[in-house]
Tab-separated table of C-alpha atoms in Angstrom:
chain	number	residue	atom	x	y	z
A	1	MET	CA	-125.497	-89.583	40.403
A	2	PHE	CA	-125.170	-93.866	41.046
A	3	ALA	CA	-129.525	-93.524	41.219
A	4	PHE	CA	-130.303	-91.531	38.051
A	5	ILE	CA	-128.038	-93.942	36.454
A	6	HIS	CA	-130.426	-97.248	37.897
A	7	LYS	CA	-133.121	-95.149	36.925
A	8	LEU	CA	-132.591	-94.827	33.269
A	9	LEU	CA	-131.588	-98.709	33.305
A	10	PHE	CA	-134.375	-99.839	35.263
A	11	LYS	CA	-137.372	-98.049	34.119
A	12	ASN	CA	-140.552	-100.234	35.751
A	13	GLY	CA	-138.390	-102.102	37.739
A	14	LYS	CA	-137.706	-104.127	34.337
A	15	SER	CA	-133.957	-103.825	33.000
A	16	ASP	CA	-133.449	-103.700	29.375
A	17	ALA	CA	-129.799	-104.137	29.986
A	18	LEU	CA	-128.377	-106.549	28.214
A	19	PRO	CA	-129.978	-110.769	29.532
A	20	GLY	CA	-129.437	-113.259	31.333
A	21	ARG	CA	-127.188	-111.278	34.565
A	22	ALA	CA	-127.244	-112.389	37.707
A	23	PRO	CA	-129.576	-110.298	40.613
A	24	ARG	CA	-127.361	-107.362	42.391
A	25	ASN	CA	-125.218	-108.039	44.874
A	26	ASP	CA	-125.451	-105.192	47.487
A	27	ALA	CA	-121.813	-105.383	48.767
A	28	ARG	CA	-120.497	-105.496	46.159
A	29	TYR	CA	-121.883	-102.817	44.087
A	30	GLU	CA	-121.109	-100.658	47.099
A	31	ILE	CA	-117.225	-101.760	46.951
A	32	GLU	CA	-117.151	-101.541	43.185
A	33	LYS	CA	-119.036	-97.921	43.432
A	34	GLN	CA	-116.098	-96.656	46.012
A	35	LYS	CA	-113.399	-97.462	43.094
A	36	ALA	CA	-115.286	-96.328	40.114
A	37	ARG	CA	-115.641	-92.766	42.259
A	38	SER	CA	-112.211	-92.592	43.951
A	39	GLY	CA	-110.558	-95.698	42.907
A	40	SER	CA	-105.917	-95.761	41.895
A	41	LEU	CA	-105.869	-96.605	38.005
A	42	ASP	CA	-105.528	-99.814	38.555
A	43	GLU	CA	-108.298	-101.239	40.299
A	44	ARG	CA	-111.041	-98.811	37.930
A	45	LEU	CA	-110.173	-101.026	34.917
A	46	ALA	CA	-109.802	-104.044	36.932
A	47	ILE	CA	-113.842	-103.177	37.244
A	48	ALA	CA	-114.111	-102.171	34.243
A	49	LYS	CA	-112.982	-105.659	32.549
A	50	ASN	CA	-114.834	-107.341	35.235
A	51	PRO	CA	-117.991	-108.810	33.412
A	52	GLU	CA	-119.550	-109.101	36.421
A	53	THR	CA	-119.463	-105.699	37.271
A	54	HIS	CA	-122.858	-103.931	38.168
A	55	PRO	CA	-124.352	-102.458	34.676
A	56	GLU	CA	-124.675	-99.048	36.876
A	57	ILE	CA	-121.088	-98.425	37.559
A	58	LEU	CA	-119.436	-99.737	33.967
A	59	TYR	CA	-122.086	-96.507	33.188
A	60	TYR	CA	-120.349	-94.610	35.399
A	61	LEU	CA	-117.233	-95.098	33.666
A	62	ALA	CA	-117.791	-94.719	30.710
A	63	GLN	CA	-119.892	-91.341	31.829
A	64	ALA	CA	-117.491	-90.092	33.775
A	65	ASP	CA	-114.019	-91.971	34.509
A	66	PRO	CA	-110.814	-89.087	33.635
A	67	SER	CA	-108.871	-92.409	31.700
A	68	ASP	CA	-108.613	-93.697	28.195
A	69	ASP	CA	-108.538	-97.296	28.738
A	70	VAL	CA	-110.996	-97.747	31.573
A	71	ARG	CA	-113.221	-96.194	29.393
A	72	HIS	CA	-111.656	-97.645	26.608
A	73	ALA	CA	-112.153	-100.955	29.067
A	74	VAL	CA	-115.900	-99.919	29.539
A	75	ALA	CA	-116.115	-100.193	25.687
A	76	GLU	CA	-115.481	-103.852	25.451
A	77	ASN	CA	-117.202	-104.629	28.227
A	78	HIS	CA	-119.607	-107.150	27.170
A	79	ALA	CA	-121.562	-106.614	30.546
A	80	THR	CA	-121.829	-102.591	29.891
A	81	PRO	CA	-125.371	-101.655	29.261
A	82	LEU	CA	-126.116	-100.452	25.872
A	83	GLN	CA	-128.479	-97.510	26.996
A	84	ALA	CA	-124.436	-96.895	26.829
A	85	SER	CA	-123.256	-96.923	23.141
A	86	LEU	CA	-124.968	-93.130	22.788
A	87	LEU	CA	-122.558	-92.100	25.923
A	88	ILE	CA	-119.628	-93.979	24.024
A	89	ALA	CA	-119.684	-93.478	21.076
A	90	LYS	CA	-119.457	-89.908	21.669
A	91	ASP	CA	-115.903	-90.088	23.598
A	92	SER	CA	-113.595	-88.272	22.987
A	93	SER	CA	-111.155	-91.633	21.625
A	94	ALA	CA	-111.342	-92.749	18.425
A	95	ASP	CA	-110.111	-95.622	20.371
A	96	VAL	CA	-112.516	-95.698	22.484
A	97	ARG	CA	-115.431	-95.622	19.843
A	98	LEU	CA	-113.316	-98.535	17.445
A	99	ALA	CA	-114.266	-100.793	20.066
A	100	LEU	CA	-117.368	-99.831	20.783
A	101	ALA	CA	-118.653	-100.284	18.012
A	102	GLU	CA	-116.592	-103.787	17.377
A	103	ARG	CA	-118.876	-104.579	19.903
A	104	LEU	CA	-121.934	-103.662	19.139
A	105	VAL	CA	-121.494	-105.557	15.442
A	106	ARG	CA	-120.565	-109.014	17.650
A	107	LEU	CA	-123.600	-108.102	18.895
A	108	LEU	CA	-126.126	-107.313	16.849
A	109	PRO	CA	-127.059	-111.239	15.820
A	110	ASN	CA	-128.659	-112.050	19.181
A	111	LEU	CA	-130.584	-108.536	19.136
A	112	THR	CA	-132.767	-109.380	17.150
A	113	GLN	CA	-135.457	-110.819	18.397
A	114	GLU	CA	-138.810	-109.587	18.897
A	115	GLU	CA	-138.740	-108.983	23.042
A	116	GLN	CA	-135.133	-107.202	22.981
A	117	ALA	CA	-136.910	-104.808	19.972
A	118	ALA	CA	-135.077	-101.611	23.233
A	119	LEU	CA	-131.948	-103.123	23.162
A	120	TYR	CA	-131.545	-103.655	18.955
A	121	ALA	CA	-132.652	-99.912	19.010
A	122	HIS	CA	-129.738	-98.390	20.648
A	123	ALA	CA	-127.175	-100.789	18.770
A	124	VAL	CA	-128.727	-99.445	15.320
A	125	GLN	CA	-128.856	-95.946	16.542
A	126	THR	CA	-125.726	-96.152	17.944
A	127	LEU	CA	-124.933	-97.731	14.556
A	128	GLY	CA	-126.027	-95.586	12.796
A	129	LEU	CA	-124.095	-92.330	14.588
A	130	LEU	CA	-120.595	-94.219	14.663
A	131	ALA	CA	-121.491	-94.328	11.122
A	132	LEU	CA	-121.119	-91.212	10.137
A	133	ASP	CA	-117.919	-90.912	12.637
A	134	GLU	CA	-115.268	-87.930	12.159
A	135	VAL	CA	-112.445	-90.276	11.964
A	136	LEU	CA	-111.507	-92.375	9.012
A	137	LYS	CA	-110.268	-95.398	11.186
A	138	ILE	CA	-113.587	-96.392	12.419
A	139	ARG	CA	-116.352	-96.455	9.046
A	140	LYS	CA	-113.220	-98.007	7.754
A	141	ALA	CA	-113.581	-100.927	9.742
A	142	LEU	CA	-117.629	-100.579	11.032
A	143	SER	CA	-117.149	-100.846	6.737
A	144	ALA	CA	-114.944	-103.429	6.236
A	145	THR	CA	-116.802	-105.441	9.623
A	146	LEU	CA	-120.697	-105.241	8.081
A	147	LYS	CA	-119.896	-104.617	3.982
A	148	ASP	CA	-120.212	-109.533	4.659
A	149	LYS	CA	-122.916	-109.475	7.461
A	150	ALA	CA	-126.666	-110.809	6.104
A	151	TYR	CA	-127.693	-109.149	9.178
A	152	ALA	CA	-125.945	-105.389	8.804
A	153	PRO	CA	-128.661	-102.731	9.658
A	154	PRO	CA	-129.715	-101.554	6.087
A	155	SER	CA	-130.188	-97.733	7.561
A	156	VAL	CA	-126.455	-98.290	9.179
A	157	VAL	CA	-125.217	-99.637	5.717
A	158	SER	CA	-127.160	-97.188	3.718
A	159	THR	CA	-125.103	-94.183	5.760
A	160	LEU	CA	-121.597	-96.237	4.826
A	161	ALA	CA	-123.076	-96.933	1.650
A	162	ARG	CA	-122.988	-93.080	0.435
A	163	ASP	CA	-119.678	-92.330	1.873
A	164	VAL	CA	-117.521	-90.133	0.283
A	165	GLU	CA	-114.702	-92.010	1.376
A	166	ARG	CA	-113.496	-94.873	-1.095
A	167	THR	CA	-111.992	-97.160	1.017
A	168	VAL	CA	-115.732	-96.776	3.184
A	169	ALA	CA	-117.986	-96.696	0.643
A	170	GLU	CA	-116.934	-99.109	-1.854
A	171	PRO	CA	-116.503	-102.483	0.154
A	172	ILE	CA	-120.674	-101.743	1.357
A	173	LEU	CA	-121.495	-100.941	-2.356
A	174	ARG	CA	-119.801	-103.870	-3.857
A	175	PHE	CA	-120.300	-106.885	-0.779
A	176	CYS	CA	-122.939	-105.934	0.683
A	177	ALA	CA	-126.498	-107.318	0.378
A	178	ALA	CA	-128.138	-104.792	3.090
A	179	VAL	CA	-127.939	-102.622	1.354
A	180	PRO	CA	-131.453	-101.531	0.145
A	181	ASP	CA	-132.449	-101.144	-4.172
A	182	ASP	CA	-134.277	-97.507	-3.822
A	183	VAL	CA	-129.675	-96.493	-2.132
A	184	LEU	CA	-128.482	-97.891	-4.853
A	185	ILE	CA	-130.039	-96.047	-7.301
A	186	GLU	CA	-129.851	-92.794	-5.721
A	187	ILE	CA	-125.781	-93.710	-5.918
A	188	LEU	CA	-125.895	-94.948	-9.007
A	189	LYS	CA	-127.512	-91.530	-10.250
A	190	MET	CA	-126.281	-89.179	-8.151
A	191	HIS	CA	-122.499	-90.396	-7.365
A	192	PRO	CA	-119.481	-88.146	-9.712
A	193	GLU	CA	-116.807	-91.770	-9.963
A	194	ASP	CA	-116.816	-93.967	-11.611
A	195	TRP	CA	-116.057	-96.657	-8.858
A	196	ALA	CA	-119.361	-97.020	-6.999
A	197	SER	CA	-120.924	-97.825	-10.440
A	198	GLU	CA	-118.302	-99.809	-11.306
A	199	ALA	CA	-118.438	-101.657	-7.144
A	200	ILE	CA	-123.074	-102.032	-7.740
A	201	ALA	CA	-121.951	-103.872	-11.245
A	202	GLY	CA	-120.374	-106.780	-9.417
A	203	ARG	CA	-122.637	-107.860	-6.942
A	204	ASP	CA	-123.563	-110.567	-6.698
A	205	HIS	CA	-127.563	-110.024	-6.598
A	206	ILE	CA	-128.470	-107.415	-8.745
A	207	SER	CA	-132.368	-106.554	-9.448
A	208	GLY	CA	-133.703	-104.896	-12.148
A	209	GLY	CA	-134.519	-101.462	-11.316
A	210	VAL	CA	-130.129	-101.765	-10.360
A	211	SER	CA	-129.255	-102.909	-12.975
A	212	VAL	CA	-131.602	-100.062	-15.484
A	213	ALA	CA	-129.843	-97.891	-13.390
A	214	VAL	CA	-126.457	-98.938	-13.990
A	215	ILE	CA	-126.998	-98.604	-17.651
A	216	GLU	CA	-128.678	-94.974	-17.753
A	217	HIS	CA	-126.359	-93.550	-14.791
A	218	GLY	CA	-123.129	-95.996	-14.946
A	219	SER	CA	-119.932	-95.909	-16.516
A	220	ALA	CA	-118.658	-98.202	-19.323
A	221	ALA	CA	-116.828	-100.258	-17.699
A	222	ALA	CA	-120.057	-100.030	-14.615
A	223	GLY	CA	-122.155	-101.656	-18.115
A	224	LYS	CA	-119.552	-104.226	-19.535
A	225	THR	CA	-119.703	-105.620	-15.665
A	226	LEU	CA	-123.104	-106.017	-15.174
A	227	ILE	CA	-123.572	-108.304	-18.624
A	228	GLU	CA	-120.985	-110.341	-17.750
A	229	ASN	CA	-122.580	-111.061	-14.363
A	230	LYS	CA	-124.522	-113.567	-13.481
A	231	GLY	CA	-126.165	-112.596	-10.602
A	232	ALA	CA	-128.309	-109.861	-11.833
A	233	ASP	CA	-131.213	-109.080	-13.211
A	234	ILE	CA	-130.950	-108.048	-17.068
A	235	GLY	CA	-134.374	-108.548	-18.777
A	236	PRO	CA	-135.681	-108.450	-22.599
A	237	THR	CA	-135.973	-105.322	-22.446
A	238	LEU	CA	-133.093	-103.688	-20.705
A	239	LEU	CA	-130.918	-105.594	-23.157
A	240	GLN	CA	-132.177	-104.639	-26.422
A	241	ARG	CA	-131.190	-101.595	-24.796
A	242	ILE	CA	-127.613	-102.432	-23.910
A	243	ILE	CA	-127.544	-103.962	-27.941
A	244	ASP	CA	-128.033	-100.124	-28.801
A	245	ARG	CA	-125.556	-98.704	-26.035
A	246	ALA	CA	-123.459	-101.760	-27.626
A	247	ARG	CA	-123.281	-99.495	-30.866
A	248	ASP	CA	-120.449	-96.587	-29.574
A	249	LEU	CA	-118.871	-99.041	-27.166
A	250	PRO	CA	-117.280	-102.019	-28.566
A	251	GLU	CA	-115.841	-103.125	-25.395
A	252	TRP	CA	-119.520	-103.998	-24.747
A	253	GLN	CA	-119.358	-106.826	-27.983
A	254	ARG	CA	-117.020	-109.471	-26.861
A	255	SER	CA	-120.119	-109.688	-23.867
A	256	LEU	CA	-122.647	-109.410	-24.949
A	257	ALA	CA	-122.073	-111.285	-27.305
A	258	ASP	CA	-121.208	-114.455	-24.926
A	259	HIS	CA	-124.203	-113.128	-22.844
A	260	ARG	CA	-126.205	-116.945	-21.528
A	261	SER	CA	-129.425	-114.776	-21.908
A	262	LEU	CA	-129.351	-113.725	-25.639
A	263	PRO	CA	-132.070	-114.401	-27.589
A	264	PRO	CA	-131.760	-115.078	-31.681
A	265	GLU	CA	-132.813	-111.904	-32.325
A	266	MET	CA	-131.498	-109.671	-30.378
A	267	ALA	CA	-127.746	-111.665	-31.607
A	268	GLU	CA	-128.800	-110.900	-35.040
A	269	LYS	CA	-129.097	-108.149	-34.321
A	270	LEU	CA	-125.511	-107.983	-32.235
A	271	ALA	CA	-124.022	-109.888	-35.808
A	272	GLU	CA	-124.612	-106.390	-37.356
A	273	PHE	CA	-122.222	-104.314	-36.596
A	274	ALA	CA	-120.024	-106.293	-34.174
A	275	ASN	CA	-116.450	-106.588	-34.493
A	276	GLU	CA	-115.180	-109.787	-36.552
A	277	SER	CA	-113.651	-111.301	-33.758
A	278	VAL	CA	-116.688	-111.022	-31.952
A	279	ARG	CA	-118.866	-111.925	-35.004
A	280	LEU	CA	-116.869	-115.627	-34.537
A	281	ILE	CA	-117.915	-115.709	-31.287
A	282	LEU	CA	-122.094	-115.679	-31.866
A	283	VAL	CA	-121.572	-117.909	-34.694
A	284	ARG	CA	-119.981	-120.265	-32.081
A	285	SER	CA	-122.186	-120.203	-30.189
A	286	GLY	CA	-125.608	-121.854	-31.379
A	287	LYS	CA	-127.462	-119.045	-30.789
A	288	PHE	CA	-128.368	-118.866	-34.737
A	289	ASP	CA	-130.123	-121.141	-36.609
A	290	ARG	CA	-128.597	-122.314	-39.577
A	291	ARG	CA	-129.510	-120.485	-42.399
A	292	THR	CA	-128.574	-116.888	-40.155
A	293	THR	CA	-125.467	-118.795	-39.377
A	294	GLU	CA	-124.333	-119.094	-43.041
A	295	GLU	CA	-125.312	-115.660	-44.191
A	296	VAL	CA	-123.206	-114.783	-40.903
A	297	ALA	CA	-120.056	-117.143	-41.872
A	298	THR	CA	-120.629	-114.786	-45.473
A	299	ALA	CA	-119.942	-111.590	-44.307
A	300	PHE	CA	-117.527	-112.492	-41.796
A	301	LYS	CA	-115.208	-113.511	-45.882
A	302	ARG	CA	-117.058	-111.744	-47.715
A	303	ARG	CA	-115.456	-108.222	-45.058
A	304	LEU	CA	-111.943	-110.087	-44.701
A	305	GLY	CA	-111.842	-109.379	-48.058
A	306	TYR	CA	-113.629	-105.725	-47.883
A	307	ALA	CA	-110.508	-104.853	-45.171
A	308	ALA	CA	-108.049	-106.377	-47.483
A	309	ASN	CA	-108.704	-103.921	-50.898
A	310	GLN	CA	-108.617	-101.255	-48.935
A	311	SER	CA	-105.259	-101.977	-47.607
A	312	ASP	CA	-103.546	-103.306	-51.086
A	313	LYS	CA	-104.987	-102.506	-54.358
A	314	ALA	CA	-104.093	-99.516	-56.032
A	315	ILE	CA	-106.671	-96.867	-56.291
A	316	ASP	CA	-108.472	-95.066	-59.608
A	317	ALA	CA	-108.406	-91.873	-58.294
A	318	VAL	CA	-111.568	-89.420	-60.705
A	319	THR	CA	-110.230	-86.051	-61.466
A	320	ASP	CA	-113.206	-83.198	-62.791
A	321	GLY	CA	-113.233	-85.452	-66.561
A	322	ASP	CA	-113.815	-88.480	-65.061
A	323	SER	CA	-110.744	-90.135	-66.440
A	324	PRO	CA	-109.181	-92.239	-64.028
A	325	GLN	CA	-105.299	-92.692	-63.194
A	326	ASN	CA	-103.900	-94.507	-60.793
A	327	VAL	CA	-102.708	-93.386	-56.726
A	328	GLY	CA	-102.891	-96.101	-54.472
A	329	PRO	CA	-101.671	-95.943	-51.017
A	330	PRO	CA	-98.547	-97.784	-49.923
A	331	ASP	CA	-98.660	-100.846	-50.182
A	332	GLY	CA	-99.853	-103.159	-47.141
A	333	LYS	CA	-101.141	-99.307	-45.471
A	334	PRO	CA	-104.694	-98.543	-45.393
A	335	VAL	CA	-105.852	-95.748	-47.073
A	336	LYS	CA	-107.065	-92.980	-44.568
A	337	SER	CA	-107.068	-90.021	-47.024
A	338	GLU	CA	-111.485	-88.815	-47.390
A	339	GLU	CA	-109.671	-88.196	-51.835
A	340	GLU	CA	-108.676	-92.622	-51.498
A	341	GLN	CA	-111.613	-93.229	-50.593
A	342	TYR	CA	-113.341	-91.427	-52.588
A	343	ALA	CA	-111.112	-92.813	-55.123
A	344	TYR	CA	-111.850	-96.492	-54.163
A	345	ALA	CA	-115.523	-95.898	-54.050
A	346	ALA	CA	-115.770	-94.387	-57.901
A	347	ARG	CA	-113.737	-97.202	-58.513
A	348	MET	CA	-116.400	-99.861	-57.209
A	349	ALA	CA	-118.955	-97.310	-58.480
A	350	ARG	CA	-118.330	-98.911	-61.790
A	351	GLU	CA	-116.802	-101.796	-61.731
A	352	GLY	CA	-120.456	-102.177	-60.940
A	353	ARG	CA	-119.130	-103.180	-56.753
A	354	LEU	CA	-121.224	-100.229	-54.790
A	355	ASP	CA	-124.328	-101.595	-53.303
A	356	GLU	CA	-125.705	-101.530	-50.470
A	357	GLU	CA	-123.738	-105.129	-49.067
A	358	MET	CA	-120.492	-103.406	-49.026
A	359	LEU	CA	-121.428	-100.746	-47.350
A	360	SER	CA	-122.991	-102.266	-44.782
A	361	ASP	CA	-119.547	-104.253	-44.428
A	362	ALA	CA	-117.848	-100.050	-44.170
A	363	LEU	CA	-120.236	-99.817	-42.026
A	364	ALA	CA	-119.264	-103.392	-39.753
A	365	MET	CA	-115.863	-101.584	-39.508
A	366	GLN	CA	-116.125	-98.363	-39.467
A	367	ASP	CA	-114.846	-97.564	-42.065
A	368	TYR	CA	-116.917	-93.996	-42.008
A	369	ASP	CA	-114.985	-91.944	-44.824
A	370	PHE	CA	-115.556	-94.528	-47.471
A	371	ILE	CA	-119.424	-94.453	-46.420
A	372	TYR	CA	-119.240	-90.974	-47.227
A	373	ALA	CA	-117.465	-91.498	-50.463
A	374	ALA	CA	-120.347	-94.136	-51.437
A	375	ILE	CA	-123.389	-92.017	-50.277
A	376	SER	CA	-121.869	-89.291	-52.806
A	377	ILE	CA	-121.411	-91.498	-55.424
A	378	MET	CA	-124.146	-93.125	-55.039
A	379	GLY	CA	-126.818	-90.020	-54.008
A	380	ARG	CA	-124.873	-88.014	-57.199
A	381	VAL	CA	-124.125	-85.133	-54.243
A	382	THR	CA	-121.015	-83.530	-52.857
A	383	LEU	CA	-118.760	-85.275	-49.908
A	384	ALA	CA	-119.695	-81.966	-48.238
A	385	ASP	CA	-123.424	-82.555	-48.214
A	386	VAL	CA	-122.961	-85.768	-46.756
A	387	ARG	CA	-120.722	-85.185	-44.003
A	388	ARG	CA	-122.937	-81.503	-43.655
A	389	VAL	CA	-126.465	-83.959	-43.697
A	390	PHE	CA	-125.388	-86.458	-40.755
A	391	ALA	CA	-123.902	-83.260	-38.322
A	392	LEU	CA	-127.446	-82.651	-38.144
A	393	ARG	CA	-127.883	-85.493	-36.193
A	394	ALA	CA	-130.958	-85.501	-37.322
A	395	PRO	CA	-133.356	-88.385	-38.027
A	396	LYS	CA	-135.169	-86.699	-41.215
A	397	PRO	CA	-132.175	-85.878	-43.633
A	398	ILE	CA	-130.470	-88.606	-42.644
A	399	VAL	CA	-134.024	-90.920	-44.545
A	400	ALA	CA	-134.106	-88.702	-46.989
A	401	LEU	CA	-129.472	-88.213	-48.083
A	402	SER	CA	-130.277	-92.192	-47.671
A	403	TRP	CA	-133.281	-92.903	-50.235
A	404	LYS	CA	-131.716	-89.647	-52.817
A	405	ALA	CA	-128.440	-92.784	-52.482
A	406	GLY	CA	-131.456	-95.772	-53.036
A	407	LEU	CA	-130.621	-97.478	-49.590
A	408	SER	CA	-132.941	-99.669	-48.302
A	409	MET	CA	-134.353	-98.357	-44.885
A	410	ARG	CA	-133.184	-100.752	-43.271
A	411	MET	CA	-129.516	-99.480	-44.069
A	412	ALA	CA	-130.993	-96.346	-43.352
A	413	LEU	CA	-131.553	-97.087	-39.542
A	414	ARG	CA	-127.994	-97.793	-39.482
A	415	LEU	CA	-126.968	-94.352	-41.123
A	416	GLN	CA	-128.842	-92.828	-38.020
A	417	GLN	CA	-127.446	-95.030	-35.845
A	418	ASP	CA	-123.940	-95.771	-36.555
A	419	LEU	CA	-122.522	-92.401	-38.841
A	420	GLY	CA	-125.445	-89.277	-37.992
A	421	ARG	CA	-125.772	-90.637	-33.274
A	422	VAL	CA	-128.792	-90.231	-33.753
A	423	PRO	CA	-130.314	-90.997	-29.693
A	424	PRO	CA	-132.088	-93.469	-30.001
A	425	ARG	CA	-136.290	-92.508	-29.184
A	426	GLN	CA	-135.993	-89.785	-32.676
A	427	LEU	CA	-134.656	-93.200	-34.669
A	428	LEU	CA	-136.688	-93.154	-38.147
A	429	TYR	CA	-138.377	-97.066	-38.239
A	430	PRO	CA	-139.177	-98.229	-41.087
A	431	LYS	CA	-143.009	-98.935	-41.755
A	432	GLY	CA	-143.661	-102.667	-41.693
A	433	GLY	CA	-140.705	-103.980	-41.336
A	434	THR	CA	-139.080	-102.548	-44.855
A	435	ASP	CA	-140.434	-99.896	-45.843
A	436	TYR	CA	-139.705	-95.760	-45.829
A	437	PRO	CA	-142.185	-94.309	-42.806
A	438	MET	CA	-142.021	-90.493	-44.955
A	439	ASP	CA	-143.563	-90.365	-48.391
A	440	GLU	CA	-142.585	-89.487	-51.599
A	441	ASP	CA	-143.417	-85.364	-51.760
A	442	GLU	CA	-141.905	-85.093	-47.748
A	443	LEU	CA	-138.376	-87.243	-48.419
A	444	ARG	CA	-138.009	-84.959	-51.499
A	445	TRP	CA	-139.235	-81.531	-49.399
A	446	GLN	CA	-135.971	-82.677	-47.323
A	447	LEU	CA	-133.723	-82.680	-49.323
A	448	GLU	CA	-134.641	-79.194	-50.948
A	449	PHE	CA	-135.227	-77.853	-47.581
A	450	LEU	CA	-131.542	-78.688	-48.076
A	451	GLY	CA	-130.350	-78.109	-50.971
A	452	LEU	CA	-130.055	-81.049	-52.393
A	453	GLU	CA	-131.603	-81.496	-56.315
A	454	ALA	CA	-134.778	-83.690	-55.412
A	455	ALA	CA	-134.167	-85.903	-58.849
């Protein structure tokens, strides 16, 4: 047995055991061998703990000793040859395996030199096996130890990052810089739990590719964390995509307004639909020129007025004979019913105040019932038809209805996005920045197809 172990450890007369060992002492070697075979527990423990014990003896104890305490001492002994690691990693005692994991992590920084490549390979292979250990506390210990180690083997931490247990995977996903980007992207695409994407979004440094994957596959909370993360690489294309999605995710809007790299043109786009507190942040941030700042501030005041009108003013209902009657809501409460919204829109139309600017204010306030009513009145179609068109979530019907209502193509784009929830890739954009992309014949055909009068 000992002759075989010696050949294993000293191939071609050269040792692959840890460097710096003293030459073999034949007399002491024989004593150690005798104690390892038939000595008392105390004697075997003594040689298991002794850093001067010959590597063949330690290997033998790791393989054959019946005492967990002895094998545990061998696992902790820095003189134990790394060739014994795979053997110890399969030990029946979880505590022995845990002791081995802790020792190997301590050894890693000293095993990266080229001349120790074989030893490093032994250590990494063993840690990879321990990263799959059935005992949770071993995987947790590895995760907690390797999460902040720059020298952590990528293959090992990748295994831990994919672990089904949150207590194992999350520290690695959040803190370990050694996890490759392709592994992070794979996890973002496949992981069923939100905590995984949220941990990745909080990493100290995030590449552009991983940032894209967080936005495309992560939770809303992960997206917010990424936007606020100063170490995340968020390029102009991704930033534009984030702003588009922020229409449906108000929790992103404040974070975007504070983003250090938000260019003025994107800030203006955000201001089109963000709530008023976010608009104030944008105005105060200095991201706008003087003209744009004045426009946003004016819109802010106007929308406060719109909200006040919706809450406090009486509403003239419109009867079948178009004669008004007062049906205002309770004092100080916002207008909510469809009938009240339609009555308010009708009154604004009679007063010459129902225009695109008011629709823009209503969009900013997410007052969608009022917008449906306004388009119904402006386009001379029934409220049911307006709701039916937007329920289609198709760009051309919404654009055609906007044209019939006398709205600009820029407003038609906003209606596609905010009310129609048209997917970004299907949106119809203004031609030349302002014009409708469909000619009049096509617009009329769309209206006729929808059963709406084109005139």
